[in-house]
Coordinates of C-alpha atoms in Angstrom, one line a residue:
M1 CA -0.2 0.1 0.0
R2 CA 1.2 3.3 -1.0
V3 CA 0.1 6.5 0.9
L4 CA 1.1 10.0 0.5
E5 CA 0.8 12.9 3.7
I6 CA 0.5 16.1 2.6
G7 CA 1.7 19.1 4.9
C8 CA 3.8 16.2 7.2
G9 CA 5.4 18.5 9.8
P10 CA 7.7 16.7 11.7
G11 CA 6.5 13.6 10.3
V12 CA 5.0 12.4 13.4
A13 CA 2.4 10.9 11.9
A14 CA 3.9 9.5 9.0
R15 CA 5.6 7.3 11.3
A16 CA 2.7 6.4 12.6
V17 CA 0.6 5.5 9.6
F18 CA 3.8 3.2 8.6
R19 CA 3.7 1.3 11.4
R20 CA -0.1 0.8 11.5
I21 CA 0.0 -0.5 8.1
G22 CA 3.0 -2.3 8.6
H23 CA 4.1 -2.8 4.7
G24 CA 4.2 -0.4 1.8
Q25 CA 5.6 3.1 1.7
V26 CA 4.9 6.5 3.0
V27 CA 5.6 9.5 1.3
A28 CA 5.5 12.2 3.2
I29 CA 5.4 16.1 2.2
D30 CA 6.0 19.5 3.6
R31 CA 6.7 22.7 1.4
S32 CA 8.9 23.8 4.5
A33 CA 12.4 22.2 4.1
A34 CA 12.8 22.8 7.9
A35 CA 10.2 20.9 8.7
I36 CA 11.3 17.9 6.0
R37 CA 15.0 18.2 8.1
I38 CA 13.5 17.5 11.1
A39 CA 11.5 15.2 10.1
A40 CA 14.3 13.1 8.4
A41 CA 16.0 13.4 11.4
A42 CA 13.2 11.8 13.7
S43 CA 12.7 9.0 10.7
R44 CA 16.4 8.1 10.0
A45 CA 15.7 4.3 10.0
E46 CA 12.6 4.5 7.9
C47 CA 13.8 6.3 5.2
E48 CA 16.8 4.4 5.2
A49 CA 14.8 1.6 4.6
G50 CA 12.7 3.0 2.1
L51 CA 9.6 2.7 3.9
L52 CA 8.9 6.3 4.4
E53 CA 10.3 9.3 1.4
L54 CA 10.2 12.5 2.7
R55 CA 10.1 15.4 0.2
T56 CA 10.3 19.3 0.6
V57 CA 7.3 20.0 -2.1
A58 CA 3.9 21.7 -2.1
I59 CA 0.8 19.8 -2.7
E60 CA 0.1 22.6 -5.6
D61 CA 3.8 21.3 -7.1
F62 CA 3.9 17.8 -6.0
A63 CA 4.0 15.4 -9.3
L64 CA 5.0 11.5 -9.5
T65 CA 8.2 10.7 -11.4
G66 CA 8.5 8.8 -14.1
G67 CA 6.8 5.7 -13.6
E68 CA 6.3 5.8 -9.8
P69 CA 3.2 4.1 -8.8
R70 CA 0.4 6.0 -7.8
F71 CA -1.0 6.2 -4.1
D72 CA -4.2 4.6 -2.5
L73 CA -4.6 6.5 0.4
A74 CA -3.3 10.4 0.9
F75 CA -4.2 12.7 3.7
A76 CA -4.2 16.0 5.3
Q77 CA -4.5 17.6 8.4
H78 CA -5.2 21.3 8.9
V79 CA -3.3 22.0 5.6
G80 CA -4.4 25.9 4.4
V81 CA -4.8 25.2 1.2
L82 CA -6.9 22.0 1.2
D83 CA -9.0 23.5 3.8
G84 CA -11.6 25.3 1.1
R85 CA -10.4 28.7 1.4
D86 CA -7.8 28.4 -1.4
P87 CA -9.5 29.2 -4.9
S88 CA -6.9 27.4 -6.6
D89 CA -7.9 24.2 -8.2
A90 CA -3.8 23.4 -8.5
A91 CA -3.7 21.7 -4.9
L92 CA -6.5 19.0 -6.0
K93 CA -5.3 18.5 -9.8
R94 CA -2.2 17.3 -8.7
L95 CA -3.4 15.6 -5.9
K96 CA -6.2 13.9 -8.3
A97 CA -3.4 12.7 -10.7
A98 CA -1.2 11.3 -8.0
L99 CA -4.2 8.8 -6.4
K100 CA -5.2 5.6 -8.2
P101 CA -8.8 5.1 -9.0
H102 CA -11.0 4.6 -5.9
A103 CA -8.2 6.2 -3.7
L104 CA -9.1 7.5 -0.6
L105 CA -8.4 10.7 0.5
F106 CA -8.8 12.2 4.1
V107 CA -8.6 15.8 4.9
E108 CA -8.9 16.7 8.6
G109 CA -9.4 20.2 9.8
M110 CA -12.3 21.9 7.3
A111 CA -15.8 22.1 7.5
P112 CA -18.2 21.6 4.0
I113 CA -18.1 24.8 2.1
P114 CA -20.4 24.8 -1.2
A115 CA -18.1 26.1 -3.4
R116 CA -15.2 24.0 -2.1
D117 CA -17.5 20.8 -2.9
L118 CA -18.1 22.5 -6.5
R119 CA -14.2 22.6 -7.3
L120 CA -13.8 18.9 -5.8
L121 CA -16.5 17.9 -8.3
A122 CA -14.8 19.3 -11.1
S123 CA -11.6 18.1 -10.2
G124 CA -12.7 14.5 -10.5
F125 CA -13.5 13.2 -7.1
A126 CA -16.7 11.4 -7.8
A127 CA -18.1 10.9 -4.2
I128 CA -17.6 13.4 -1.3
A129 CA -18.3 12.1 2.1
F130 CA -18.3 14.3 5.3
Q131 CA -17.5 12.2 8.5
P132 CA -17.0 13.4 11.8
C133 CA -15.2 12.1 14.7
S134 CA -17.0 11.0 17.3
R135 CA -14.9 12.2 19.8
A136 CA -13.1 15.6 20.5
L137 CA -9.7 15.1 19.5
P138 CA -6.4 16.7 20.5
D139 CA -4.6 18.7 18.1
S140 CA -1.9 16.5 17.7
A141 CA -1.2 14.9 14.0
T142 CA -0.8 11.1 15.5
S143 CA -4.2 11.5 17.7
D144 CA -5.7 12.3 14.6
A145 CA -4.3 9.9 12.2
R146 CA -4.7 6.7 14.6
S147 CA -8.3 7.3 15.9
C148 CA -9.7 8.9 12.8
C149 CA -8.5 8.4 9.2
L150 CA -6.9 5.3 9.8
P151 CA -9.9 2.9 11.3
R152 CA -11.9 4.2 8.2
A153 CA -9.1 3.3 5.5
P154 CA -9.2 0.2 3.3
T155 CA -9.7 -3.0 4.4
G156 CA -6.3 -5.3 4.8
D157 CA -3.5 -6.1 7.0
G158 CA -4.6 -4.5 9.9
W159 CA -6.5 -0.7 8.5
G160 CA -10.0 -1.8 9.1
Q161 CA -13.1 -1.2 7.2
T162 CA -14.4 1.6 4.9
P163 CA -17.4 2.6 6.0
P164 CA -20.3 2.1 3.8
S165 CA -21.6 5.3 3.3
S166 CA -18.2 7.3 2.4
R167 CA -17.4 4.1 -0.3
A168 CA -17.6 5.5 -3.9
P169 CA -20.7 3.5 -5.9
D170 CA -19.1 0.8 -8.3
R171 CA -18.3 2.5 -11.8
P172 CA -16.8 0.9 -14.7
A173 CA -12.6 1.0 -14.2
S174 CA -12.7 3.5 -17.5
E175 CA -14.4 5.9 -15.1
K176 CA -11.6 6.5 -13.4
A177 CA -13.8 7.7 -10.1
R178 CA -11.9 9.0 -7.1
Q179 CA -13.3 8.7 -3.3
L180 CA -13.1 12.2 -1.2
S181 CA -13.4 11.5 2.5
I182 CA -13.6 14.8 4.4
L183 CA -13.4 14.6 8.8
Q184 CA -14.5 17.2 10.5

């Protein structure tokens, strides 16, 4: 399984996600070179083993490298460009291009905004499901990722069940639908 974290900061959630999935790769990006340096220092073993890759890049500029596989899941926590206020669609277009068909995107820290929803649909995300967490969360990347994103991620190897209400309906493969699941 390949997972993309957008706005990884010091890499706490990226490391927690990898420990949870136990296989595959987590790619964590942040526009801040300082944040990536901190994440790299704290994630040396994971990076050296090829389990975690850190990149200094904003999601608006993110692109897969030649032959790099798309992601099964992406998540972001308190990332300004994805909170619905940014009028640019650059981040959504880059994100859509990086995700596999029917991949999941979890965005924590935003409220439903009709204009943003229209931009998401126009960008090719086929299903939008707002799923508030059932408990108050501390302002901690690790707690947020473990308690909300991971239990709702695709089934397999300890990930838990995706709620039926957040699954995209069956579609022909040619439609390449995406699913967006937003956490408030």
